[in-house]
Tab-separated table of C-alpha atoms and ligand atoms in Angstrom:
chain	number	residue	atom	x	y	z
A	281	MET	CA	-9.921	24.983	38.619
A	282	ASN	CA	-9.776	27.895	36.214
A	283	LEU	CA	-7.924	27.217	32.976
A	284	ALA	CA	-8.458	30.754	31.696
A	285	ARG	CA	-5.869	31.970	34.248
A	286	PHE	CA	-3.120	30.519	32.063
A	287	PRO	CA	-1.802	32.234	28.948
A	288	ARG	CA	-2.910	30.453	25.789
A	289	ILE	CA	-2.502	31.144	22.092
A	290	ARG	CA	-5.201	29.577	19.935
A	291	LEU	CA	-3.692	27.205	17.375
A	292	GLY	CA	-6.159	24.337	17.093
A	293	HIS	CA	-9.489	23.854	15.422
A	294	LEU	CA	-11.455	23.181	18.587
A	295	PRO	CA	-13.643	21.547	19.709
A	296	THR	CA	-12.688	18.472	17.706
A	297	PRO	CA	-15.554	16.219	16.551
A	298	LEU	CA	-16.812	13.326	18.690
A	299	GLU	CA	-18.329	10.773	16.329
A	300	PRO	CA	-19.646	7.206	16.380
A	301	MET	CA	-17.684	4.448	14.621
A	302	GLU	CA	-20.721	2.450	13.610
A	303	ASN	CA	-19.081	0.144	11.096
A	304	LEU	CA	-16.232	-0.774	13.390
A	305	SER	CA	-18.590	-1.310	16.363
A	306	LYS	CA	-20.710	-3.638	14.240
A	307	HIS	CA	-17.694	-5.458	12.831
A	308	LEU	CA	-16.324	-6.107	16.317
A	309	GLY	CA	-19.744	-6.940	17.810
A	310	GLY	CA	-19.748	-4.107	20.372
A	311	PRO	CA	-19.116	-2.172	22.572
A	312	ARG	CA	-20.326	1.127	21.106
A	313	LEU	CA	-17.188	2.761	19.774
A	314	TRP	CA	-16.767	6.511	19.442
A	315	ILE	CA	-13.850	8.521	18.191
A	316	LYS	CA	-12.665	11.900	19.475
A	317	ARG	CA	-10.942	13.411	16.454
A	318	ASP	CA	-7.866	15.091	17.911
A	319	ASP	CA	-6.193	14.142	14.645
A	320	CYS	CA	-8.280	17.045	13.285
A	321	THR	CA	-6.805	19.869	15.392
A	322	GLY	CA	-5.805	21.515	12.132
A	323	LEU	CA	-2.221	22.591	12.646
A	324	SER	CA	-0.067	21.028	9.896
A	325	THR	CA	-2.375	17.969	9.579
A	326	GLY	CA	-3.220	18.056	13.292
A	327	GLY	CA	-2.608	15.851	16.296
A	328	ASN	CA	-2.569	15.911	20.070
A	329	LYS	CA	0.503	18.147	20.467
A	330	THR	CA	-1.441	21.148	19.179
A	331	ARG	CA	-3.471	21.415	22.396
A	332	LYS	CA	-0.282	21.361	24.459
A	333	LEU	CA	1.432	23.882	22.213
A	334	GLU	CA	-1.361	26.406	22.769
A	335	TYR	CA	-0.109	26.727	26.358
A	336	LEU	CA	3.595	26.093	25.709
A	337	MET	CA	3.911	28.697	22.954
A	338	ALA	CA	2.007	31.216	25.073
A	339	ASP	CA	4.451	30.551	27.916
A	340	ALA	CA	7.389	30.969	25.503
A	341	ARG	CA	6.000	34.301	24.362
A	342	ALA	CA	5.322	35.426	27.958
A	343	GLN	CA	8.974	34.700	28.766
A	344	GLY	CA	10.157	36.826	25.855
A	345	ALA	CA	11.558	33.932	23.800
A	346	ASP	CA	12.276	34.298	20.078
A	347	THR	CA	13.322	30.683	19.460
A	348	VAL	CA	11.947	27.289	20.468
A	349	ILE	CA	13.899	24.066	20.763
A	350	THR	CA	12.345	20.625	21.020
A	351	GLN	CA	13.175	16.972	20.433
A	352	GLY	CA	11.597	13.691	19.440
A	353	ALA	CA	12.068	10.499	17.467
A	354	THR	CA	12.812	10.801	13.740
A	355	GLN	CA	9.101	10.606	12.798
A	356	SER	CA	8.020	12.823	15.709
A	357	ASN	CA	4.549	14.308	15.322
A	358	HIS	CA	5.350	16.627	18.203
A	359	ALA	CA	8.343	18.055	16.325
A	360	ARG	CA	6.196	18.663	13.240
A	361	GLN	CA	3.432	20.449	15.152
A	362	THR	CA	6.006	22.511	17.058
A	363	ALA	CA	7.668	23.533	13.784
A	364	ALA	CA	4.266	24.630	12.436
A	365	ALA	CA	3.330	26.553	15.599
A	366	ALA	CA	6.716	28.291	15.584
A	367	ALA	CA	6.275	29.212	11.911
A	368	LYS	CA	2.827	30.668	12.518
A	369	LEU	CA	3.915	32.651	15.572
A	370	GLY	CA	7.232	33.910	14.192
A	371	PHE	CA	9.653	31.911	16.360
A	372	ALA	CA	12.819	30.290	15.036
A	373	CYS	CA	12.589	26.522	15.592
A	374	TYR	CA	15.320	23.967	16.262
A	375	ILE	CA	14.459	20.296	16.257
A	376	LEU	CA	16.679	17.476	17.495
A	377	LEU	CA	15.654	14.075	16.157
A	378	GLU	CA	16.755	10.944	18.014
A	379	ASP	CA	17.303	7.785	15.974
A	380	ARG	CA	15.290	5.412	18.155
A	381	THR	CA	14.694	2.732	15.509
A	382	GLY	CA	17.931	2.513	13.494
A	383	TYR	CA	15.884	2.577	10.265
A	384	THR	CA	17.810	3.875	7.257
A	385	ASP	CA	15.048	3.768	4.627
A	386	PRO	CA	14.980	7.299	3.166
A	387	ALA	CA	11.175	7.269	3.494
A	388	TYR	CA	11.642	6.991	7.245
A	389	THR	CA	14.560	9.389	7.584
A	390	GLN	CA	13.314	12.071	5.157
A	391	SER	CA	9.605	11.745	4.357
A	392	GLY	CA	6.456	12.093	6.473
A	393	ASN	CA	7.012	14.288	9.510
A	394	VAL	CA	10.666	15.032	8.663
A	395	MET	CA	9.680	16.551	5.340
A	396	LEU	CA	7.085	18.727	7.055
A	397	ASP	CA	9.515	19.863	9.794
A	398	LYS	CA	11.708	21.240	7.030
A	399	LEU	CA	8.800	22.645	5.039
A	400	HIS	CA	7.863	24.722	8.090
A	401	GLY	CA	11.391	26.117	8.102
A	402	ALA	CA	12.714	24.347	11.204
A	403	THR	CA	16.414	23.613	11.595
A	404	VAL	CA	16.638	19.839	11.967
A	405	SER	CA	19.604	17.942	13.392
A	406	ARG	CA	20.035	14.302	14.358
A	407	ARG	CA	21.203	12.509	17.459
A	408	PRO	CA	21.976	8.795	17.947
A	409	GLY	CA	19.535	6.520	19.781
A	410	GLY	CA	19.949	6.669	23.548
A	411	ALA	CA	21.371	10.213	23.574
A	412	ASP	CA	20.436	12.355	26.593
A	413	MET	CA	18.061	14.496	24.579
A	414	GLN	CA	17.230	16.929	27.400
A	415	ALA	CA	20.970	17.589	27.851
A	416	GLU	CA	21.369	17.967	24.077
A	417	MET	CA	18.624	20.603	24.060
A	418	GLU	CA	20.169	22.453	27.015
A	419	ALA	CA	23.547	22.498	25.248
A	420	LEU	CA	21.956	23.911	22.090
A	421	ALA	CA	20.063	26.513	24.155
A	422	GLU	CA	23.341	27.638	25.723
A	423	GLU	CA	24.942	27.984	22.306
A	424	LEU	CA	21.982	30.014	21.018
A	425	ARG	CA	22.010	32.263	24.098
A	426	LYS	CA	25.689	33.020	23.451
A	427	ALA	CA	24.679	33.997	19.920
A	428	GLY	CA	22.176	36.482	21.356
A	429	LYS	CA	18.995	34.413	20.933
A	430	ARG	CA	16.321	33.855	23.577
A	431	PRO	CA	15.527	30.128	23.362
A	432	TYR	CA	12.636	28.335	25.093
A	433	VAL	CA	13.094	24.591	25.556
A	434	ILE	CA	10.005	22.411	25.080
A	435	PRO	CA	10.438	18.905	26.503
A	436	GLY	CA	9.842	15.841	24.319
A	437	GLY	CA	6.134	15.463	23.546
A	438	GLY	CA	5.458	18.842	25.163
A	439	SER	CA	4.878	16.872	28.345
A	440	ASN	CA	5.191	19.077	31.408
A	441	PRO	CA	2.527	20.742	33.584
A	442	VAL	CA	2.187	23.648	31.115
A	443	GLY	CA	1.643	21.411	28.080
A	444	ALA	CA	-0.644	19.040	29.991
A	445	LEU	CA	-3.067	21.944	30.493
A	446	GLY	CA	-4.069	21.358	26.871
A	447	TYR	CA	-5.455	17.962	27.847
A	448	VAL	CA	-7.103	19.302	30.984
A	449	GLY	CA	-8.956	21.510	28.499
A	450	ALA	CA	-9.693	18.470	26.325
A	451	ALA	CA	-11.287	16.760	29.340
A	452	LEU	CA	-13.593	19.751	29.869
A	453	GLU	CA	-14.392	19.781	26.156
A	454	LEU	CA	-15.159	16.048	26.027
A	455	VAL	CA	-17.423	16.023	29.084
A	456	ALA	CA	-19.403	19.040	27.835
A	457	GLN	CA	-19.679	17.567	24.339
A	458	ALA	CA	-20.891	14.197	25.639
A	459	ALA	CA	-23.442	15.887	27.901
A	460	ALA	CA	-24.820	17.853	24.942
A	461	MET	CA	-25.183	14.568	23.010
A	462	ASP	CA	-26.722	12.665	25.964
A	463	LEU	CA	-23.777	10.309	25.657
A	464	ARG	CA	-22.707	8.404	28.754
A	465	ILE	CA	-18.996	7.738	28.269
A	466	ASP	CA	-17.885	4.578	30.081
A	467	HIS	CA	-14.215	4.500	29.005
A	468	VAL	CA	-11.649	6.612	27.205
A	469	VAL	CA	-8.790	4.767	25.469
A	470	HIS	CA	-5.763	6.356	23.798
A	471	ALA	CA	-2.058	5.961	23.022
A	472	THR	CA	0.248	7.092	25.826
A	473	GLY	CA	3.920	7.968	25.326
A	474	SER	CA	5.569	10.961	26.983
A	475	ALA	CA	2.548	10.976	29.346
A	476	GLY	CA	1.261	14.540	28.963
A	477	THR	CA	-1.925	13.580	27.167
A	478	GLN	CA	-3.022	11.027	29.736
A	479	ALA	CA	-1.832	13.161	32.666
A	480	GLY	CA	-3.841	16.178	31.526
A	481	LEU	CA	-6.888	14.141	30.602
A	482	VAL	CA	-6.941	12.256	33.904
A	483	THR	CA	-6.385	15.437	35.910
A	484	GLY	CA	-9.285	17.148	34.147
A	485	LEU	CA	-11.636	14.162	34.352
A	486	VAL	CA	-10.882	13.586	38.040
A	487	ALA	CA	-11.149	17.290	38.912
A	488	LEU	CA	-14.590	17.282	37.264
A	489	ASN	CA	-15.530	14.190	39.260
A	490	SER	CA	-16.623	12.667	35.929
A	491	GLY	CA	-16.115	9.062	36.956
A	492	ILE	CA	-14.778	8.336	33.455
A	493	PRO	CA	-11.806	5.959	33.523
A	494	VAL	CA	-8.935	6.436	31.076
A	495	LEU	CA	-6.864	3.569	29.725
A	496	GLY	CA	-3.551	4.515	28.153
A	497	ILE	CA	-2.095	2.017	25.684
A	498	GLY	CA	1.677	2.295	26.002
A	499	VAL	CA	4.001	2.636	23.021
A	500	ARG	CA	7.387	2.497	24.720
A	501	ALA	CA	7.888	2.007	28.473
A	502	PRO	CA	6.755	-0.995	30.547
A	503	ARG	CA	3.479	-0.575	32.453
A	504	GLU	CA	4.822	0.259	35.914
A	505	ARG	CA	7.085	2.985	34.620
A	506	GLN	CA	4.422	4.398	32.305
A	507	GLU	CA	1.843	4.569	35.093
A	508	ALA	CA	4.390	6.184	37.436
A	509	ASN	CA	5.293	8.785	34.786
A	510	VAL	CA	1.643	9.621	34.140
A	511	LEU	CA	0.783	9.811	37.840
A	512	ALA	CA	3.751	12.060	38.655
A	513	LEU	CA	2.939	14.456	35.827
A	514	ALA	CA	-0.798	14.435	36.642
A	515	GLN	CA	-0.032	15.396	40.240
A	516	ARG	CA	2.289	18.215	39.122
A	517	THR	CA	-0.403	19.366	36.696
A	518	ALA	CA	-3.005	19.400	39.485
A	519	GLU	CA	-0.653	21.556	41.600
A	520	HIS	CA	-0.030	23.878	38.664
A	521	LEU	CA	-3.825	24.311	38.524
A	522	GLY	CA	-3.953	25.134	42.243
A	523	LEU	CA	-5.400	21.766	43.270
A	524	PRO	CA	-3.806	19.437	45.826
A	525	ALA	CA	-1.407	16.956	44.179
A	526	SER	CA	-3.388	14.211	45.906
A	527	THR	CA	-6.408	15.035	43.703
A	528	VAL	CA	-5.040	12.405	41.303
A	529	ARG	CA	-4.259	9.036	42.872
A	530	ALA	CA	-2.638	5.856	41.580
A	531	GLU	CA	-6.052	4.213	41.088
A	532	HIS	CA	-6.896	6.871	38.469
A	533	VAL	CA	-3.947	5.985	36.263
A	534	ARG	CA	-4.161	2.841	34.153
A	535	ALA	CA	-1.816	1.870	31.353
A	536	ASN	CA	-1.600	-1.333	29.340
A	537	CYS	CA	1.791	-1.779	27.693
A	538	ASP	CA	1.202	-5.198	26.131
A	539	TYR	CA	1.014	-3.833	22.572
A	540	VAL	CA	4.438	-2.173	22.206
A	541	GLY	CA	5.918	-5.167	20.362
A	542	GLN	CA	9.682	-5.003	19.855
A	543	GLY	CA	9.940	-1.352	20.728
A	544	TYR	CA	9.034	2.262	20.116
A	545	GLY	CA	8.305	2.956	16.455
A	546	ILE	CA	8.729	-0.672	15.393
A	547	PRO	CA	5.650	-1.982	13.578
A	548	THR	CA	3.620	-4.891	14.961
A	549	GLU	CA	1.193	-7.191	13.169
A	550	GLY	CA	-1.635	-5.939	15.364
A	551	MET	CA	-0.851	-2.324	14.452
A	552	VAL	CA	-0.884	-3.110	10.713
A	553	GLU	CA	-4.221	-4.940	11.043
A	554	ALA	CA	-5.728	-2.126	13.125
A	555	VAL	CA	-4.595	0.617	10.713
A	556	LYS	CA	-6.006	-1.328	7.752
A	557	LEU	CA	-9.272	-2.173	9.509
A	558	VAL	CA	-10.031	1.418	10.561
A	559	ALA	CA	-9.026	2.734	7.131
A	560	GLU	CA	-11.365	0.223	5.448
A	561	LYS	CA	-14.315	0.352	7.857
A	562	GLU	CA	-14.343	4.015	8.839
A	563	GLY	CA	-12.268	5.878	6.247
A	564	ILE	CA	-10.038	7.123	9.068
A	565	LEU	CA	-6.234	7.112	9.028
A	566	LEU	CA	-4.430	6.000	12.175
A	567	ASP	CA	-0.635	6.047	12.526
A	568	PRO	CA	2.017	3.327	12.842
A	569	VAL	CA	3.682	4.484	16.076
A	570	TYR	CA	0.854	5.529	18.410
A	571	SER	CA	-2.804	5.362	17.419
A	572	GLY	CA	-2.342	2.156	15.387
A	573	LYS	CA	-0.870	0.333	18.380
A	574	ALA	CA	-3.507	1.845	20.679
A	575	MET	CA	-6.265	0.630	18.356
A	576	ALA	CA	-4.614	-2.808	18.202
A	577	GLY	CA	-4.833	-2.841	21.993
A	578	LEU	CA	-8.442	-1.696	22.009
A	579	ILE	CA	-9.435	-4.394	19.495
A	580	ASP	CA	-7.615	-7.096	21.432
A	581	LEU	CA	-9.175	-6.015	24.737
A	582	ILE	CA	-12.632	-6.027	23.138
A	583	GLY	CA	-11.981	-9.618	22.048
A	584	LYS	CA	-11.006	-10.487	25.623
A	585	GLY	CA	-14.261	-9.072	27.014
A	586	TYR	CA	-12.674	-6.090	28.786
A	587	PHE	CA	-15.714	-3.917	27.888
A	588	LYS	CA	-19.438	-4.686	28.197
A	589	PRO	CA	-21.360	-4.762	24.881
A	590	GLU	CA	-23.615	-1.818	25.808
A	591	GLU	CA	-20.767	0.387	27.055
A	592	ASN	CA	-19.686	3.540	25.232
A	593	VAL	CA	-15.950	3.565	24.603
A	594	VAL	CA	-14.304	6.710	23.259
A	595	PHE	CA	-11.066	6.223	21.352
A	596	LEU	CA	-9.085	9.454	21.471
A	597	HIS	CA	-7.404	9.714	18.069
A	598	THR	CA	-4.165	11.522	18.825
A	599	GLY	CA	-3.164	11.978	15.170
A	600	GLY	CA	0.075	11.055	13.415
A	601	SER	CA	-1.147	9.710	10.072
A	602	VAL	CA	1.639	11.638	8.293
A	603	GLY	CA	3.936	9.032	9.865
A	604	LEU	CA	2.416	6.403	7.542
A	605	PHE	CA	4.629	7.813	4.784
A	606	GLY	CA	7.697	6.952	6.832
A	607	TYR	CA	6.682	3.260	6.823
A	608	PRO	CA	5.738	2.431	3.214
A	609	ASP	CA	6.846	-1.214	3.510
A	610	ALA	CA	5.110	-2.053	6.773
A	611	PHE	CA	1.655	-2.505	5.286
A	612	GLY	CA	2.362	-5.156	2.663
A	613	LEU	CA	0.315	-3.328	0.062
A	614	PRO	CA	0.424	-4.641	-3.500
A	615	ALA	CA	2.341	-2.446	-5.935
A	616	ASP	CA	0.093	-0.996	-8.575
A	617	ALA	CA	0.606	-3.003	-11.770
A	618	ALA	CA	-0.614	-0.146	-13.912
B	1868	PLP	C1	2.789	12.163	21.055
B	1868	PLP	C2	1.722	11.274	20.551
B	1868	PLP	C3	0.989	10.450	21.429
B	1868	PLP	C4	1.294	10.311	22.877
B	1868	PLP	O1	0.984	11.439	23.640
B	1868	PLP	P1	1.845	11.738	24.938
B	1868	PLP	O2	1.263	12.972	25.468
B	1868	PLP	O3	3.270	11.865	24.470
B	1868	PLP	O4	1.697	10.571	25.857
B	1868	PLP	C5	-0.035	9.696	20.911
B	1868	PLP	N1	-0.323	9.725	19.591
B	1868	PLP	C6	0.355	10.484	18.728
B	1868	PLP	C7	-0.019	10.428	17.282
B	1868	PLP	C8	1.400	11.290	19.174
B	1868	PLP	O5	2.079	12.037	18.292
């Protein structure tokens, strides 16, 4: 495996820190919790999509594109990081936002990530929930081609074998970082959605023969479908790297989708508690759609004895705290009387 064979444009502040969460570990009574700060990748407040975009934007440039198109939910962190990468690299950027929640609060429809998409100069348009977003992007690409542009279509979440290379790189980074700290990682836990993060991470960790299991906490699809999506993309990523697809097997891919609640982007009580707890104990901001639900899952699984007290569990913080501003009412915070 040789990642340097693939074109890459540096966008992130890497390596991201790997730090202990001592207060939270103590509060929960073990295991030893660590946090890999991929919320600190730097690009427009950071997040996991930045690693993927290093490879996707390089591929766009290699193909001679002058425009990128992508899609996501209204409060998409991927859309925001794509808009920022496009701005920095001089691409025009078109973003299609799917209304997956039906929320009409202007904070949700205009603030947080949506505000930043526009601040980075992206052209934002909306689609109804359930639209065929890939087809919508293809239609827009066709229109732009007719107008003389050279568009490059980035799938939702940047999740394809090119984007997943960013998380193969993250696996190499994490294993090297842990070795330098004499840290034996027993588990990695993170939010899984469009599957590219987990697929890349698992591919890298398995290719290294690290023996580190990854647990993805789902935010949308039921477990069987999520695991199948991750496995399929991991196998395509392995092939893209020149490894046999069979390098990654079903036993390497574990998702738990018990913490989705009513649906994608819809707050749960566990998410609210987890966001508050980590903010109060560690001074770290999670997000309402992904890392908050993943942390709710991690906390619940700790309570159920899923991990041994002396184990080292790394929570991969995938970013998204800007999304908090799209959900001002979810947290039940007292209005300031002053
Ligand atoms: C996109 C995203 C995820 C999920 O990553 P996938 O690669 O889509 O599975 C997790 N957390 C945050 C904050 C995200 O924006």
